[in-house]
CSV table of C-alpha atoms in Angstrom, one decimal:
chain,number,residue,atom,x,y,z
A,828,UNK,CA,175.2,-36.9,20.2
A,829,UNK,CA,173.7,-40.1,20.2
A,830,UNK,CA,170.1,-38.3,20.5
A,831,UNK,CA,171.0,-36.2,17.7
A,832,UNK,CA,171.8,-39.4,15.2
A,833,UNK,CA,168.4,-40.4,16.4
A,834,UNK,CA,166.9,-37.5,14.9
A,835,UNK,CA,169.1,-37.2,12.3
A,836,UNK,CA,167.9,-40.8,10.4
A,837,UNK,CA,164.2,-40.0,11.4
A,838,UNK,CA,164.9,-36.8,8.7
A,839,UNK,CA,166.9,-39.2,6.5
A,840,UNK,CA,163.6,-41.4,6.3
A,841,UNK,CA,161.2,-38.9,5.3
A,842,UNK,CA,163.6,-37.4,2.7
A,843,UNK,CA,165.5,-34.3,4.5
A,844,UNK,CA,169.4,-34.1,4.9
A,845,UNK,CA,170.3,-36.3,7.7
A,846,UNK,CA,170.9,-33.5,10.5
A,847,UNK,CA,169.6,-34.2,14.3
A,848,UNK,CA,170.2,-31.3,16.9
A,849,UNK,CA,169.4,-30.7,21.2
A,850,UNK,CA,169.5,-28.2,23.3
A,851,UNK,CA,170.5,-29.1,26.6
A,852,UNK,CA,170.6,-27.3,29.8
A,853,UNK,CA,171.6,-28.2,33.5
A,854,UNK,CA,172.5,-31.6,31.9
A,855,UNK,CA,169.5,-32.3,30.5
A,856,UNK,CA,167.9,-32.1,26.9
A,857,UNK,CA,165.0,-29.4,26.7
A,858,UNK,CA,164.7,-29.6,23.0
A,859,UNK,CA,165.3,-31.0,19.6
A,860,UNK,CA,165.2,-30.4,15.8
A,861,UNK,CA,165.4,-32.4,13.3
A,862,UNK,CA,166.1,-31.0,9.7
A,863,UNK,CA,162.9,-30.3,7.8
A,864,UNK,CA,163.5,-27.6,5.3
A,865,UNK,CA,162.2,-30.2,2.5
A,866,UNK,CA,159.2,-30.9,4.6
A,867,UNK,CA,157.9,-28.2,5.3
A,868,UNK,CA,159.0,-26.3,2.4
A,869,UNK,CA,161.1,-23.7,4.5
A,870,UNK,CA,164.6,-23.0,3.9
A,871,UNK,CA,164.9,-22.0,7.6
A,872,UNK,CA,164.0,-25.1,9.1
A,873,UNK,CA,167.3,-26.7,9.9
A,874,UNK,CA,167.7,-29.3,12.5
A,875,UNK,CA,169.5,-26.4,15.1
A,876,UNK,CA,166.8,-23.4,14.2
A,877,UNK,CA,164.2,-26.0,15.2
A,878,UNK,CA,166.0,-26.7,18.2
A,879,UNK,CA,166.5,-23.2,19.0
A,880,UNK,CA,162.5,-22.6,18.2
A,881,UNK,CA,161.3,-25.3,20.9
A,882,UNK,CA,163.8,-24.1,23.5
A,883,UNK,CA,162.3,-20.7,22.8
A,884,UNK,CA,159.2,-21.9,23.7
A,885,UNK,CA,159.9,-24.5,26.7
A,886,UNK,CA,161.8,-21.9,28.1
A,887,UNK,CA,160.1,-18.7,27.6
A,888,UNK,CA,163.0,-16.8,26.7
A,889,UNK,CA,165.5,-16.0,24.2
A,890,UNK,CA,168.4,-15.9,26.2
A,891,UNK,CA,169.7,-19.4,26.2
A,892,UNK,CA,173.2,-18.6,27.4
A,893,UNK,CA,172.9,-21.4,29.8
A,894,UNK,CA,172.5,-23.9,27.3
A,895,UNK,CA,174.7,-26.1,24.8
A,896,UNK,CA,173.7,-27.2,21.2
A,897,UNK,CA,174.9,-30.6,20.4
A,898,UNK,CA,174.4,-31.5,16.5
A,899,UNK,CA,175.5,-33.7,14.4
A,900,UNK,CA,176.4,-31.5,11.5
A,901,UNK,CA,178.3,-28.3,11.9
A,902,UNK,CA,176.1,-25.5,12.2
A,903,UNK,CA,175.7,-23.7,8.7
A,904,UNK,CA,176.1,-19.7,8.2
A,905,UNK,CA,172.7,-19.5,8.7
A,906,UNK,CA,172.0,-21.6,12.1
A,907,UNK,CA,175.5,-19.8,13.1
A,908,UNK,CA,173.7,-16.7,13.5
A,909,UNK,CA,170.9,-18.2,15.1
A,910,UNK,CA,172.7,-20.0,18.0
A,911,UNK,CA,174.7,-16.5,18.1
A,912,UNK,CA,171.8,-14.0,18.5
A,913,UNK,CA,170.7,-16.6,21.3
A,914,UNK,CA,173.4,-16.5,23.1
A,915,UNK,CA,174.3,-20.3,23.5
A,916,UNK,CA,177.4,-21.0,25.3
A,917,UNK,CA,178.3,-24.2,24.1
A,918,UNK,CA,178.2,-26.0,20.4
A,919,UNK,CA,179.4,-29.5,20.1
A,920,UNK,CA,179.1,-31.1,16.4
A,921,UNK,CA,180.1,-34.2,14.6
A,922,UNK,CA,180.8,-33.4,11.4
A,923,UNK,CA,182.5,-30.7,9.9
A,924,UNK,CA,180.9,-28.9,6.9
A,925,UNK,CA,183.3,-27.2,4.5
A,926,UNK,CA,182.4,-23.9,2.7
A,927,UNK,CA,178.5,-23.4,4.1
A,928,UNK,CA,179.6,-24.2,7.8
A,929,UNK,CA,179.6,-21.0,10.3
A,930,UNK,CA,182.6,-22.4,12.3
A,931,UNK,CA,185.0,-23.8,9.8
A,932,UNK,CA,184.4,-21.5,6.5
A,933,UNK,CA,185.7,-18.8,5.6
A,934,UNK,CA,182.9,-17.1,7.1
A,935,UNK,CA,183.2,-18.4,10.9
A,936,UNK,CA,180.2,-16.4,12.4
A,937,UNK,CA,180.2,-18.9,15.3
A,938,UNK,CA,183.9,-17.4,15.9
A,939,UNK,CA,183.4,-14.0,15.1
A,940,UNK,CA,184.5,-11.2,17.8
A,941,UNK,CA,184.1,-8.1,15.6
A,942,UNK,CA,180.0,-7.9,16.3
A,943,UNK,CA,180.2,-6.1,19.5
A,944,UNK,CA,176.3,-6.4,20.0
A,945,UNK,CA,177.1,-10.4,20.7
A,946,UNK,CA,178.2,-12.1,23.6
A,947,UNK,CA,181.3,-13.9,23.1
A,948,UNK,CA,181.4,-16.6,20.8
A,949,UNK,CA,180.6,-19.9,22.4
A,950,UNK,CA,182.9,-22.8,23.1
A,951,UNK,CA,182.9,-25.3,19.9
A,952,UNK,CA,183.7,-29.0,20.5
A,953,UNK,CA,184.4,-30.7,17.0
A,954,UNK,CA,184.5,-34.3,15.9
A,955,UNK,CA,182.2,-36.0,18.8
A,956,UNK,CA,181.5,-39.5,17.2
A,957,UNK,CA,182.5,-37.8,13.6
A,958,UNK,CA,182.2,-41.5,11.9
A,959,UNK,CA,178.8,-42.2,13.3
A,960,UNK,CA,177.9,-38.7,12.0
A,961,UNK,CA,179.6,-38.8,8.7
A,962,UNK,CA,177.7,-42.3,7.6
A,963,UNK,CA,174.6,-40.3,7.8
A,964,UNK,CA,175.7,-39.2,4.4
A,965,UNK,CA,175.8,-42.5,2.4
Protein backbone atom coordinates (compact mmCIF):
# COMPACT_ATOMS: atom_id res chain seq x y z
CA UNK A 1 0.00 0.00 0.00
CA UNK A 2 2.84 2.09 0.61
CA UNK A 3 3.85 1.66 -3.30
CA UNK A 4 0.45 2.56 -4.16
CA UNK A 5 0.58 6.21 -2.06
CA UNK A 6 3.77 6.49 -4.05
CA UNK A 7 1.91 6.48 -7.17
CA UNK A 8 -0.96 7.94 -5.92
CA UNK A 9 0.90 11.71 -5.11
CA UNK A 10 3.00 11.35 -8.47
CA UNK A 11 -0.89 11.61 -10.14
CA UNK A 12 -1.71 14.22 -7.47
CA UNK A 13 1.31 16.26 -8.89
CA UNK A 14 0.50 16.36 -12.41
CA UNK A 15 -3.21 17.08 -11.75
CA UNK A 16 -5.15 13.60 -11.67
CA UNK A 17 -7.12 12.27 -8.57
CA UNK A 18 -4.72 10.98 -6.14
CA UNK A 19 -5.24 6.97 -6.86
CA UNK A 20 -1.95 4.57 -6.89
CA UNK A 21 -2.62 0.76 -7.73
CA UNK A 22 -0.21 -2.84 -8.03
CA UNK A 23 -0.59 -5.87 -9.10
CA UNK A 24 1.25 -8.35 -7.24
CA UNK A 25 1.86 -11.92 -7.77
CA UNK A 26 4.03 -14.64 -5.85
CA UNK A 27 4.70 -11.82 -3.41
CA UNK A 28 6.06 -9.59 -5.68
CA UNK A 29 4.69 -6.37 -7.65
CA UNK A 30 4.49 -7.03 -11.54
CA UNK A 31 2.76 -3.84 -12.18
CA UNK A 32 1.30 -0.47 -11.43
CA UNK A 33 -1.06 2.34 -12.46
CA UNK A 34 -1.34 5.43 -11.53
CA UNK A 35 -4.62 7.41 -12.25
CA UNK A 36 -4.42 9.31 -15.57
CA UNK A 37 -7.79 9.74 -17.00
CA UNK A 38 -7.10 13.70 -16.95
CA UNK A 39 -3.81 13.03 -18.70
CA UNK A 40 -4.39 11.41 -21.16
CA UNK A 41 -7.84 12.40 -21.79
CA UNK A 42 -9.40 8.88 -21.25
CA UNK A 43 -12.07 8.14 -18.91
CA UNK A 44 -10.75 4.59 -18.64
CA UNK A 45 -7.46 5.23 -17.41
CA UNK A 46 -7.85 4.71 -13.69
CA UNK A 47 -5.00 3.90 -11.51
CA UNK A 48 -6.35 -0.17 -11.28
CA UNK A 49 -7.24 -0.43 -15.37
CA UNK A 50 -3.69 0.70 -15.81
CA UNK A 51 -2.53 -1.75 -13.57
CA UNK A 52 -4.47 -4.37 -15.00
CA UNK A 53 -3.18 -3.24 -18.65
CA UNK A 54 0.65 -3.64 -17.68
CA UNK A 55 0.09 -7.00 -15.95
CA UNK A 56 -1.63 -7.94 -19.26
CA UNK A 57 1.24 -7.30 -20.89
CA UNK A 58 4.22 -8.55 -18.44
CA UNK A 59 2.32 -11.53 -18.13
CA UNK A 60 0.96 -12.35 -21.38
CA UNK A 61 -2.25 -13.34 -20.32
CA UNK A 62 -5.53 -12.31 -19.11
CA UNK A 63 -6.10 -14.61 -16.49
CA UNK A 64 -4.63 -13.01 -13.45
CA UNK A 65 -6.29 -15.19 -10.93
CA UNK A 66 -3.05 -15.61 -9.21
CA UNK A 67 -2.65 -12.20 -8.53
CA UNK A 68 -3.90 -9.40 -5.87
CA UNK A 69 -4.72 -5.69 -6.55
CA UNK A 70 -3.69 -3.48 -3.83
CA UNK A 71 -4.99 0.33 -4.27
CA UNK A 72 -5.43 2.97 -2.47
CA UNK A 73 -8.95 3.91 -3.40
CA UNK A 74 -11.65 1.47 -3.62
CA UNK A 75 -12.11 0.23 -6.98
CA UNK A 76 -14.97 2.19 -8.76
CA UNK A 77 -17.98 0.32 -10.88
CA UNK A 78 -15.95 0.57 -13.56
CA UNK A 79 -12.40 -0.95 -12.48
CA UNK A 80 -14.82 -3.52 -10.55
CA UNK A 81 -15.57 -4.98 -13.70
CA UNK A 82 -12.19 -4.93 -14.82
CA UNK A 83 -10.44 -6.70 -11.99
CA UNK A 84 -13.67 -9.17 -12.27
CA UNK A 85 -13.42 -10.13 -15.95
CA UNK A 86 -9.65 -10.81 -14.99
CA UNK A 87 -10.17 -12.87 -12.55
CA UNK A 88 -8.05 -11.38 -9.64
CA UNK A 89 -8.27 -13.20 -6.46
CA UNK A 90 -7.44 -10.70 -4.11
CA UNK A 91 -8.28 -6.66 -3.71
CA UNK A 92 -6.95 -4.83 -0.79
CA UNK A 93 -7.90 -0.88 -0.75
CA UNK A 94 -7.46 1.99 1.60
CA UNK A 95 -10.21 4.00 1.23
CA UNK A 96 -13.59 3.47 0.82
CA UNK A 97 -15.57 5.27 -1.94
CA UNK A 98 -19.27 5.81 -1.29
CA UNK A 99 -21.83 5.61 -4.20
CA UNK A 100 -19.29 5.16 -7.40
CA UNK A 101 -17.24 2.29 -5.50
CA UNK A 102 -17.83 -1.42 -6.95
CA UNK A 103 -17.54 -3.04 -3.43
CA UNK A 104 -19.31 -0.75 -1.03
CA UNK A 105 -22.29 0.88 -3.33
CA UNK A 106 -25.22 -0.25 -3.95
CA UNK A 107 -23.89 -1.73 -7.03
CA UNK A 108 -21.13 -4.21 -5.40
CA UNK A 109 -19.93 -5.73 -8.78
CA UNK A 110 -16.72 -6.79 -6.86
CA UNK A 111 -19.28 -8.90 -4.65
CA UNK A 112 -21.62 -10.01 -7.09
CA UNK A 113 -22.48 -13.93 -7.41
CA UNK A 114 -25.45 -13.70 -9.83
CA UNK A 115 -22.92 -13.46 -13.17
CA UNK A 116 -22.38 -17.08 -13.53
CA UNK A 117 -19.76 -16.47 -16.42
CA UNK A 118 -17.32 -14.99 -13.39
CA UNK A 119 -15.18 -16.76 -11.10
CA UNK A 120 -16.04 -16.06 -7.70
CA UNK A 121 -15.68 -12.73 -6.39
CA UNK A 122 -12.34 -12.11 -4.94
CA UNK A 123 -11.36 -11.65 -1.38
CA UNK A 124 -11.58 -7.68 -0.38
CA UNK A 125 -9.41 -6.44 2.45
CA UNK A 126 -10.68 -2.77 3.51
CA UNK A 127 -9.04 0.02 5.41
CA UNK A 128 -5.16 -0.89 4.97
CA UNK A 129 -3.49 2.40 6.13
CA UNK A 130 -7.13 4.16 5.45
CA UNK A 131 -5.59 7.58 7.03
CA UNK A 132 -2.51 7.68 4.94
CA UNK A 133 -4.94 7.02 1.95
CA UNK A 134 -7.70 9.36 2.92
CA UNK A 135 -5.02 12.55 3.16
CA UNK A 136 -4.54 12.07 -0.39
CA UNK A 137 -7.74 13.98 -0.65
CA UNK A 138 -6.81 17.32 0.99
Amino acid sequence: MRQCIGLARVAKERGDPPVGCVIVRDGAVVAEGIEAGRTKGDVTCHAEVEAIRAARRLLGRADLSDCTLVTTHEPCILCSYVIRHHRIARVVLGLETGEIGGYSSALPVLADTTIKRWAAPPVVVAGVLREACAALMQ
